[in-house]
Structure formats: structure tokens, C-alpha cells
XYZ file of N, CA and C in Angstrom:
639
model
N 76.440 -4.093 -13.603
C 75.259 -4.515 -12.844
C 74.243 -5.095 -13.813
N 73.834 -6.326 -13.560
C 72.895 -6.975 -14.459
C 71.496 -6.397 -14.365
N 71.169 -5.677 -13.261
C 69.838 -5.126 -13.088
C 69.771 -3.639 -13.402
N 70.811 -2.903 -13.124
C 70.813 -1.447 -13.286
C 72.243 -1.011 -13.565
N 72.452 -0.371 -14.717
C 73.789 0.067 -15.058
C 73.862 1.567 -15.231
N 74.859 2.215 -14.614
C 75.040 3.656 -14.742
C 76.519 3.990 -14.660
N 77.001 4.817 -15.595
C 78.378 5.276 -15.521
C 78.550 6.299 -14.414
N 77.715 7.354 -14.443
C 77.647 8.366 -13.382
C 76.181 8.540 -13.024
N 75.866 8.399 -11.737
C 74.486 8.566 -11.277
C 74.469 9.483 -10.060
N 73.759 10.604 -10.155
C 73.706 11.585 -9.073
C 72.273 12.005 -8.823
N 71.887 12.003 -7.543
C 70.555 12.448 -7.134
C 70.698 13.457 -5.997
N 69.856 14.489 -6.030
C 69.862 15.506 -4.988
C 68.419 15.909 -4.705
N 68.005 15.777 -3.461
C 66.624 16.088 -3.118
C 66.363 17.585 -3.064
N 67.327 18.379 -2.584
C 67.056 19.784 -2.279
C 68.004 20.777 -2.939
N 68.953 20.331 -3.743
C 69.930 21.260 -4.295
C 70.223 21.011 -5.755
N 71.204 21.754 -6.262
C 71.592 21.663 -7.660
C 72.575 20.517 -7.883
N 72.687 20.112 -9.142
C 73.639 19.080 -9.551
C 74.462 19.620 -10.710
N 75.779 19.441 -10.624
C 76.678 19.793 -11.729
C 77.593 18.617 -12.009
N 77.610 18.167 -13.262
C 78.444 17.041 -13.676
C 79.279 17.472 -14.870
N 80.576 17.228 -14.795
C 81.479 17.455 -15.920
C 82.252 16.158 -16.166
N 82.128 15.632 -17.366
C 82.776 14.359 -17.687
C 83.547 14.455 -18.993
N 84.780 13.934 -18.965
C 85.600 13.875 -20.166
C 86.035 12.441 -20.482
N 85.580 11.490 -19.691
C 85.978 10.104 -19.897
C 85.000 9.335 -20.754
N 85.513 8.309 -21.422
C 84.651 7.420 -22.194
C 84.019 6.376 -21.279
N 82.763 5.999 -21.568
C 82.057 5.028 -20.733
C 81.304 4.033 -21.597
N 81.270 2.795 -21.123
C 80.436 1.762 -21.723
C 79.647 1.092 -20.609
N 78.320 1.144 -20.704
C 77.449 0.601 -19.663
C 76.523 -0.426 -20.293
N 76.505 -1.640 -19.729
C 75.650 -2.721 -20.207
C 74.814 -3.251 -19.041
N 73.552 -3.548 -19.313
C 72.675 -4.035 -18.250
C 71.586 -4.916 -18.827
N 71.157 -5.905 -18.020
C 70.016 -6.728 -18.416
C 68.708 -5.968 -18.253
N 68.686 -4.975 -17.346
C 67.458 -4.233 -17.072
C 67.459 -2.895 -17.791
N 68.074 -1.839 -17.210
C 68.181 -0.550 -17.892
C 69.539 0.056 -17.613
N 69.994 0.889 -18.557
C 71.336 1.447 -18.448
C 71.334 2.909 -18.857
N 72.278 3.678 -18.282
C 72.434 5.086 -18.611
C 73.899 5.464 -18.417
N 74.423 6.263 -19.346
C 75.805 6.699 -19.212
C 75.965 7.720 -18.102
N 75.215 8.832 -18.192
C 75.233 9.883 -17.167
C 73.798 10.173 -16.773
N 73.530 10.127 -15.461
C 72.183 10.362 -14.951
C 72.227 11.391 -13.836
N 71.342 12.399 -13.904
C 71.231 13.415 -12.853
C 69.767 13.708 -12.603
N 69.372 13.729 -11.325
C 67.978 13.968 -10.942
C 67.955 14.857 -9.708
N 67.426 16.075 -9.857
C 67.298 17.012 -8.750
C 65.821 17.291 -8.500
N 65.336 16.930 -7.304
C 63.919 17.106 -6.999
C 63.539 18.578 -6.835
N 64.438 19.402 -6.257
C 64.143 20.811 -6.012
C 65.342 21.688 -6.375
N 65.927 21.447 -7.545
C 67.073 22.228 -7.952
C 67.264 22.225 -9.454
N 68.438 22.721 -9.872
C 68.818 22.775 -11.279
C 69.824 21.671 -11.590
N 69.923 21.339 -12.864
C 70.889 20.332 -13.312
C 71.727 20.899 -14.445
N 73.050 20.721 -14.323
C 73.995 21.136 -15.359
C 74.890 19.943 -15.689
N 74.967 19.571 -16.961
C 75.827 18.474 -17.398
C 76.650 18.933 -18.594
N 77.960 18.731 -18.506
C 78.867 18.985 -19.621
C 79.647 17.701 -19.887
N 79.484 17.138 -21.066
C 80.131 15.877 -21.408
C 80.937 16.006 -22.687
N 82.168 15.504 -22.643
C 82.994 15.443 -23.845
C 83.511 14.032 -24.099
N 83.068 13.075 -23.300
C 83.470 11.688 -23.503
C 82.485 10.947 -24.384
N 82.937 9.835 -24.933
C 82.060 8.969 -25.719
C 81.305 8.030 -24.782
N 79.987 7.934 -24.984
C 79.138 7.150 -24.093
C 78.427 6.060 -24.871
N 78.471 4.830 -24.349
C 77.754 3.707 -24.930
C 76.877 3.081 -23.864
N 75.582 2.990 -24.141
C 74.618 2.444 -23.185
C 73.806 1.362 -23.877
N 73.835 0.152 -23.310
C 73.156 -0.989 -23.915
C 72.368 -1.733 -22.852
N 71.103 -2.070 -23.155
C 70.278 -2.765 -22.179
C 69.176 -3.550 -22.873
N 68.655 -4.536 -22.161
C 67.447 -5.208 -22.624
C 66.259 -4.269 -22.488
N 66.215 -3.509 -21.389
C 65.182 -2.513 -21.152
C 65.635 -1.148 -21.637
N 65.204 -0.050 -20.966
C 65.556 1.305 -21.411
C 67.068 1.546 -21.412
N 67.525 2.289 -22.415
C 68.941 2.630 -22.526
C 69.063 4.085 -22.962
N 69.843 4.876 -22.208
C 69.992 6.300 -22.480
C 71.455 6.693 -22.317
N 71.921 7.587 -23.180
C 73.287 8.076 -23.044
C 73.416 9.080 -21.914
N 72.653 10.182 -21.986
C 72.621 11.205 -20.935
C 71.164 11.443 -20.562
N 70.867 11.370 -19.271
C 69.502 11.636 -18.793
C 69.559 12.676 -17.683
N 68.798 13.760 -17.853
C 68.751 14.848 -16.867
C 67.307 15.123 -16.503
N 67.028 15.120 -15.198
C 65.692 15.428 -14.694
C 65.823 16.442 -13.564
N 64.909 17.410 -13.532
C 64.966 18.434 -12.491
C 63.610 19.085 -12.336
N 63.423 19.758 -11.183
C 62.221 20.561 -11.017
C 62.383 21.909 -11.705
N 63.626 22.419 -11.746
C 63.863 23.747 -12.301
C 64.682 23.638 -13.594
N 65.708 24.454 -13.772
C 66.393 24.550 -15.062
C 67.327 23.365 -15.310
N 67.433 23.012 -16.595
C 68.358 21.968 -17.034
C 69.200 22.518 -18.177
N 70.513 22.286 -18.088
C 71.437 22.597 -19.183
C 72.287 21.363 -19.454
N 72.327 20.937 -20.715
C 73.143 19.800 -21.121
C 73.972 20.210 -22.323
N 75.289 20.061 -22.192
C 76.221 20.348 -23.281
C 76.980 19.062 -23.597
N 76.921 18.629 -24.841
C 77.555 17.373 -25.221
C 78.471 17.551 -26.419
N 79.708 17.084 -26.264
C 80.685 17.078 -27.345
C 81.072 15.659 -27.758
N 80.662 14.679 -26.982
C 81.061 13.303 -27.253
C 80.079 12.573 -28.147
N 80.512 11.424 -28.643
C 79.634 10.550 -29.423
C 78.841 9.657 -28.464
N 77.552 9.488 -28.755
C 76.660 8.726 -27.886
C 76.014 7.604 -28.680
N 76.006 6.419 -28.075
C 75.327 5.263 -28.664
C 74.432 4.643 -27.595
N 73.146 4.454 -27.930
C 72.199 3.841 -26.991
C 71.410 2.761 -27.710
N 71.332 1.582 -27.098
C 70.654 0.445 -27.717
C 69.789 -0.268 -26.687
N 68.512 -0.457 -27.025
C 67.595 -1.214 -26.176
C 66.940 -2.310 -27.003
N 66.830 -3.485 -26.413
C 66.219 -4.595 -27.136
C 64.709 -4.415 -27.274
N 64.030 -3.991 -26.181
C 62.566 -4.003 -26.193
C 61.926 -2.712 -25.704
N 62.717 -1.718 -25.267
C 62.130 -0.541 -24.631
C 62.674 0.736 -25.257
N 62.476 1.862 -24.550
C 62.917 3.165 -25.049
C 64.435 3.249 -25.083
N 64.960 3.854 -26.152
C 66.380 4.167 -26.236
C 66.525 5.617 -26.658
N 67.396 6.363 -25.964
C 67.583 7.773 -26.262
C 69.027 8.192 -26.127
N 69.446 9.107 -26.982
C 70.799 9.635 -26.872
C 70.919 10.595 -25.708
N 70.141 11.693 -25.754
C 70.071 12.665 -24.663
C 68.597 12.864 -24.316
N 68.257 12.649 -23.051
C 66.880 12.839 -22.591
C 66.886 13.816 -21.431
N 66.116 14.902 -21.549
C 66.066 15.912 -20.493
C 64.624 16.320 -20.262
N 64.233 16.413 -18.983
C 62.851 16.718 -18.649
C 62.796 17.497 -17.346
N 62.105 18.639 -17.375
C 61.929 19.447 -16.173
C 60.480 19.863 -16.033
N 60.098 20.179 -14.791
C 58.715 20.516 -14.513
C 58.481 22.026 -14.529
N 59.357 22.796 -13.893
C 59.097 24.214 -13.666
C 60.321 25.064 -14.016
N 60.897 24.832 -15.184
C 62.074 25.586 -15.585
C 62.343 25.448 -17.067
N 63.417 26.082 -17.493
C 63.841 25.983 -18.886
C 64.739 24.768 -19.074
N 64.657 24.170 -20.249
C 65.550 23.074 -20.599
C 66.320 23.472 -21.852
N 67.641 23.311 -21.777
C 68.531 23.727 -22.865
C 69.500 22.581 -23.144
N 69.469 22.080 -24.370
C 70.360 20.990 -24.775
C 71.123 21.419 -26.021
N 72.446 21.308 -25.971
C 73.295 21.613 -27.116
C 74.251 20.444 -27.329
N 74.202 19.833 -28.506
C 75.018 18.661 -28.779
C 75.775 18.833 -30.090
N 77.076 18.546 -30.030
C 77.910 18.580 -31.224
C 78.430 17.191 -31.597
N 78.232 16.226 -30.742
C 78.696 14.873 -31.025
C 77.698 14.097 -31.857
N 78.140 12.964 -32.374
C 77.257 12.086 -33.122
C 76.415 11.242 -32.168
N 75.153 11.027 -32.531
C 74.225 10.271 -31.691
C 73.640 9.125 -32.506
N 73.805 7.908 -32.001
C 73.269 6.716 -32.661
C 72.364 5.970 -31.685
N 71.118 5.721 -32.094
C 70.134 5.100 -31.205
C 69.435 3.960 -31.941
N 69.340 2.812 -31.286
C 68.640 1.659 -31.838
C 67.717 1.074 -30.780
N 66.449 0.835 -31.151
C 65.498 0.326 -30.181
C 64.535 -0.647 -30.838
N 64.185 -1.681 -30.081
C 63.136 -2.582 -30.510
C 61.757 -2.016 -30.265
N 61.700 -0.778 -29.726
C 60.428 -0.137 -29.466
C 60.438 1.312 -29.972
N 60.865 2.264 -29.140
C 60.807 3.687 -29.454
C 62.190 4.294 -29.303
N 62.645 5.027 -30.333
C 63.991 5.597 -30.331
C 63.928 7.104 -30.534
N 64.748 7.849 -29.762
C 64.831 9.296 -29.891
C 66.272 9.729 -29.742
N 66.729 10.583 -30.654
C 68.106 11.046 -30.578
C 68.310 12.048 -29.449
N 67.599 13.183 -29.511
C 67.687 14.232 -28.490
C 66.266 14.606 -28.072
N 66.020 14.646 -26.753
C 64.705 14.993 -26.216
C 64.856 16.114 -25.199
N 64.015 17.150 -25.334
C 64.008 18.272 -24.396
C 62.563 18.604 -24.062
N 62.161 18.346 -22.806
C 60.771 18.516 -22.387
C 60.687 19.436 -21.173
N 59.689 20.314 -21.160
C 59.374 21.090 -19.968
C 57.888 21.375 -19.932
N 57.360 21.550 -18.705
C 55.956 21.896 -18.553
C 55.794 23.419 -18.459
N 56.455 24.032 -17.476
C 56.391 25.482 -17.285
C 57.763 26.087 -17.576
N 58.050 26.377 -18.834
C 59.333 26.951 -19.219
C 59.536 26.834 -20.711
N 60.713 27.233 -21.156
C 61.075 27.152 -22.567
C 61.950 25.926 -22.811
N 61.814 25.354 -24.005
C 62.620 24.198 -24.397
C 63.460 24.551 -25.614
N 64.770 24.334 -25.504
C 65.703 24.608 -26.593
C 66.547 23.371 -26.856
N 66.631 22.959 -28.122
C 67.472 21.835 -28.514
C 68.280 22.242 -29.736
N 69.610 22.227 -29.606
C 70.520 22.613 -30.678
C 71.434 21.437 -30.999
N 71.581 21.131 -32.277
C 72.400 19.988 -32.684
C 73.198 20.309 -33.932
N 74.464 19.899 -33.923
C 75.306 20.029 -35.114
C 75.985 18.714 -35.478
N 75.697 17.658 -34.740
C 76.275 16.352 -35.038
C 75.347 15.509 -35.883
N 75.821 14.340 -36.264
C 75.007 13.393 -37.034
C 74.141 12.577 -36.084
N 72.842 12.513 -36.357
C 71.904 11.733 -35.559
C 71.363 10.601 -36.419
N 71.475 9.387 -35.901
C 71.021 8.191 -36.616
C 70.156 7.378 -35.657
N 68.839 7.291 -35.931
C 67.934 6.599 -35.018
C 67.128 5.544 -35.763
N 66.982 4.393 -35.109
C 66.090 3.337 -35.582
C 65.233 2.879 -34.414
N 63.922 2.936 -34.586
C 63.001 2.412 -33.595
C 61.962 1.554 -34.281
N 61.762 0.367 -33.777
C 60.849 -0.551 -34.448
C 59.440 0.038 -34.538
N 58.925 0.581 -33.416
C 57.570 1.131 -33.403
C 57.521 2.602 -33.802
N 58.524 3.404 -33.397
C 58.580 4.810 -33.794
C 59.976 5.345 -33.546
N 60.319 6.417 -34.277
C 61.647 7.004 -34.142
C 61.572 8.494 -34.420
N 62.432 9.262 -33.742
C 62.511 10.702 -33.946
C 63.947 11.157 -33.696
N 64.431 12.048 -34.555
C 65.792 12.544 -34.380
C 65.913 13.521 -33.228
N 65.117 14.601 -33.274
C 65.102 15.611 -32.211
C 63.652 15.895 -31.846
N 63.338 15.876 -30.554
C 62.003 16.249 -30.115
C 62.108 17.237 -28.956
N 61.322 18.320 -29.058
C 61.300 19.356 -28.023
C 59.857 19.767 -27.780
N 59.500 19.884 -26.501
C 58.123 20.213 -26.148
C 58.101 21.093 -24.911
N 57.260 22.136 -24.950
C 57.035 23.015 -23.802
C 55.539 23.284 -23.730
N 54.899 22.826 -22.666
C 53.454 22.997 -22.585
C 53.089 24.470 -22.368
N 53.714 25.109 -21.375
C 53.505 26.529 -21.115
C 54.814 27.283 -21.358
N 55.276 27.325 -22.599
C 56.522 27.999 -22.931
C 56.779 27.938 -24.418
N 57.898 28.510 -24.835
C 58.277 28.521 -26.234
C 59.264 27.395 -26.533
N 59.312 27.014 -27.797
C 60.204 25.938 -28.233
C 61.088 26.441 -29.363
N 62.387 26.134 -29.249
C 63.347 26.437 -30.304
C 64.171 25.199 -30.590
N 64.203 24.800 -31.864
C 65.058 23.705 -32.316
C 65.937 24.227 -33.433
N 67.233 24.074 -33.274
C 68.181 24.444 -34.314
C 69.039 23.247 -34.682
N 69.077 22.902 -35.945
C 69.831 21.722 -36.377
C 70.623 22.016 -37.635
N 71.912 21.706 -37.589
C 72.761 21.796 -38.773
C 73.416 20.460 -39.095
N 73.097 19.432 -38.307
C 73.645 18.108 -38.557
C 72.708 17.257 -39.383
N 73.191 16.117 -39.805
C 72.356 15.190 -40.560
C 71.476 14.382 -39.605
N 70.268 14.052 -40.070
C 69.349 13.236 -39.282
C 68.844 12.094 -40.146
N 69.061 10.862 -39.682
C 68.513 9.666 -40.317
C 67.581 8.995 -39.316
N 66.313 8.861 -39.688
C 65.317 8.263 -38.806
C 64.577 7.175 -39.572
N 64.581 5.961 -39.021
C 63.979 4.806 -39.694
C 63.100 4.062 -38.698
N 61.894 3.686 -39.134
C 60.987 2.947 -38.275
C 59.981 2.181 -39.125
N 59.437 1.118 -38.548
C 58.272 0.484 -39.151
C 57.032 1.329 -38.907
N 57.010 2.084 -37.781
C 55.905 2.970 -37.451
C 56.217 4.403 -37.828
N 55.731 5.353 -37.028
C 55.921 6.776 -37.308
C 57.400 7.142 -37.192
N 57.897 7.860 -38.198
C 59.291 8.269 -38.236
C 59.364 9.770 -38.496
N 60.122 10.495 -37.654
C 60.174 11.952 -37.730
C 61.610 12.445 -37.572
N 61.954 13.461 -38.335
C 63.268 14.070 -38.175
C 63.312 14.995 -36.980
N 62.461 16.048 -36.983
C 62.381 17.015 -35.896
C 60.924 17.177 -35.500
N 60.638 17.061 -34.210
C 59.300 17.286 -33.673
C 59.384 18.418 -32.655
N 58.572 19.466 -32.836
C 58.565 20.620 -31.932
C 57.116 20.965 -31.612
N 56.748 20.928 -30.320
C 55.354 21.090 -29.916
C 55.258 22.072 -28.753
N 54.257 22.966 -28.814
C 54.039 23.918 -27.723
C 52.662 24.547 -27.855
N 52.155 25.088 -26.733
C 50.981 25.942 -26.803
C 51.343 27.329 -27.340
N 52.600 27.721 -27.127
C 53.027 29.061 -27.506
C 53.901 29.012 -28.757
N 54.914 29.856 -28.851
C 55.675 29.972 -30.093
C 56.608 28.777 -30.305
N 56.685 28.363 -31.577
C 57.566 27.268 -31.969
C 58.433 27.735 -33.126
N 59.756 27.571 -32.968
C 60.710 27.962 -34.011
C 61.618 26.780 -34.328
N 61.705 26.450 -35.614
C 62.608 25.396 -36.065
C 63.488 25.959 -37.168
N 64.803 25.870 -36.968
C 65.776 26.317 -37.962
C 66.630 25.108 -38.341
N 66.545 24.686 -39.582
C 67.272 23.492 -40.013
C 68.055 23.748 -41.282
N 69.317 23.335 -41.284
C 70.143 23.370 -42.489
C 70.791 22.019 -42.757
N 70.436 21.020 -41.950
C 71.026 19.696 -42.106
C 70.231 18.809 -43.037
N 70.900 17.835 -43.614
C 70.238 16.862 -44.486
C 69.472 15.841 -43.649
N 68.331 15.392 -44.177
C 67.511 14.406 -43.480
C 67.158 13.246 -44.401
N 67.156 12.069 -43.825
C 66.674 10.864 -44.494
C 65.677 10.207 -43.547
N 64.383 10.375 -43.814
C 63.329 9.908 -42.914
C 62.502 8.856 -43.639
N 62.352 7.682 -43.037
C 61.606 6.625 -43.711
C 60.804 5.800 -42.711
N 59.610 5.377 -43.181
C 58.740 4.498 -42.413
C 58.207 3.421 -43.346
N 58.193 2.190 -42.871
C 57.742 1.101 -43.728
C 56.215 1.039 -43.819
N 55.524 1.298 -42.670
C 54.081 1.110 -42.652
C 53.280 2.335 -42.215
N 53.956 3.454 -41.817
C 53.209 4.583 -41.267
C 53.726 5.895 -41.850
N 53.540 6.992 -41.107
C 53.901 8.313 -41.599
C 55.389 8.605 -41.404
N 55.957 9.304 -42.366
C 57.335 9.773 -42.284
C 57.348 11.270 -42.579
N 57.936 12.070 -41.675
C 57.970 13.520 -41.871
C 59.317 14.077 -41.433
N 59.806 15.051 -42.200
C 61.076 15.676 -41.855
C 60.952 16.577 -40.647
N 60.014 17.538 -40.699
C 59.796 18.470 -39.590
C 58.315 18.494 -39.251
N 58.003 18.259 -37.985
C 56.634 18.317 -37.477
C 56.600 19.377 -36.386
N 56.083 20.574 -36.714
C 56.040 21.697 -35.766
C 54.595 22.092 -35.532
N 54.214 22.227 -34.255
C 52.816 22.507 -33.931
C 52.719 23.457 -32.731
N 51.849 24.439 -32.843
C 51.488 25.316 -31.726
C 49.979 25.498 -31.718
N 49.394 25.394 -30.523
C 47.945 25.538 -30.425
C 47.511 27.004 -30.297
N 48.417 27.878 -29.789
C 48.035 29.277 -29.567
C 49.053 30.288 -30.060
N 50.240 29.858 -30.460
C 51.298 30.792 -30.825
C 51.683 30.728 -32.287
N 52.828 31.315 -32.572
C 53.354 31.342 -33.943
C 54.255 30.147 -34.195
N 54.284 29.722 -35.463
C 55.168 28.635 -35.888
C 55.991 29.120 -37.047
């Protein structure tokens, strides 16, 4: 589809979504593309992927995208590649409003963007955010780039990484970003190569306004 590309796309207004994929996918679009997409307005989302995913678009491009009102779980064993010419590109993007978000990835993630690039993203407003990675993450974003980012406004954040992270940008470049009002924990044993041509470059950026770091 020249306007909208998706390998698997599932939406549920009132219930849960469960997706299990073992196949390889390549999705190309002039507008935006996503390998696996799940959106539950009033339920939970569970995604287990072991296939290799390639997502390429002029606009936003994402390998796995999960959105829900309640809990999200994403397990990835496959290699993910996401490329956007002018917009956001992400390997795994997960966002929930009123639940916990849990992302565990063992595959390699490669992201290239003419704007903003993120390898793994885990966001929640009312809940805990957990992002675990053991694969190689390689991100390039022209304006900014981050390997792993996790945020919980009213909850705790845990990031565990044993894989390598390479983050390159002309703007702000970060290996791991973890933000919360409450407790933030980052455990890293992986090698990082973080570089910025004109702005700040940091390996780990962890911040809590009221809790422990």
C-alpha cells in the first residue's frame, strides 16, 4: 500500500489482543509503515514475535507498535529494521495509559531516520515500565537518537541491557533514557558507542523527580 503499510494490523475497541508471529515480513510505504501493529482501546495487548521484520517508509516507520489502555507485553526474538526518510523510526514502540508496559527483546534492532530514531520505547502514564534487551541496537537519527527509552509518569522504571548499543545523531544522542517521578533502575552490561556531531551525547540518562535512581 503506497499510503499505509502493515504486515499485521489488529484493533479492538473493548477487548484484549494477542498476536504471535513467526514469519518474516517486509513492509514498504510512501506514507507510514509498521510490521506488527496492535491497538486496544479498553484492553490488554500481548505480542510475541520471532520473525524478522523490515519496515520502510517516507513517513513514520516502526517494526512493532503496541498501544493499549491497560497492560502491554511484547516479546521479540527476531531482527527488526525500521527506516524513515523524514519522520520517526522505531524498532519496538509500546505505549499504555493505565497499565504496566513490559518489553523484552533478544533480536537485533536497526533504526535509521531523517528525523528521530529510537530502538526500543516503553511508555506508560499510570503503571510501571520495563524494557529488557540482549540484542544489538544500532540507531541513527538526524535530529536525535536513543537506543532504549522507558518512561512511567506515575510508576517505576526498570531498564536492563546486556546488548551493544550504537547511537549516532547530529542532535542529542543517548544510549539509555529512563524517566519517572518514582523509582528508576538501570542495569547495563553492554558496550555502548554514543556520538553526536553538534549536541549532547550520553550513555545513560536516568532521572526521577521524587524517587530513587
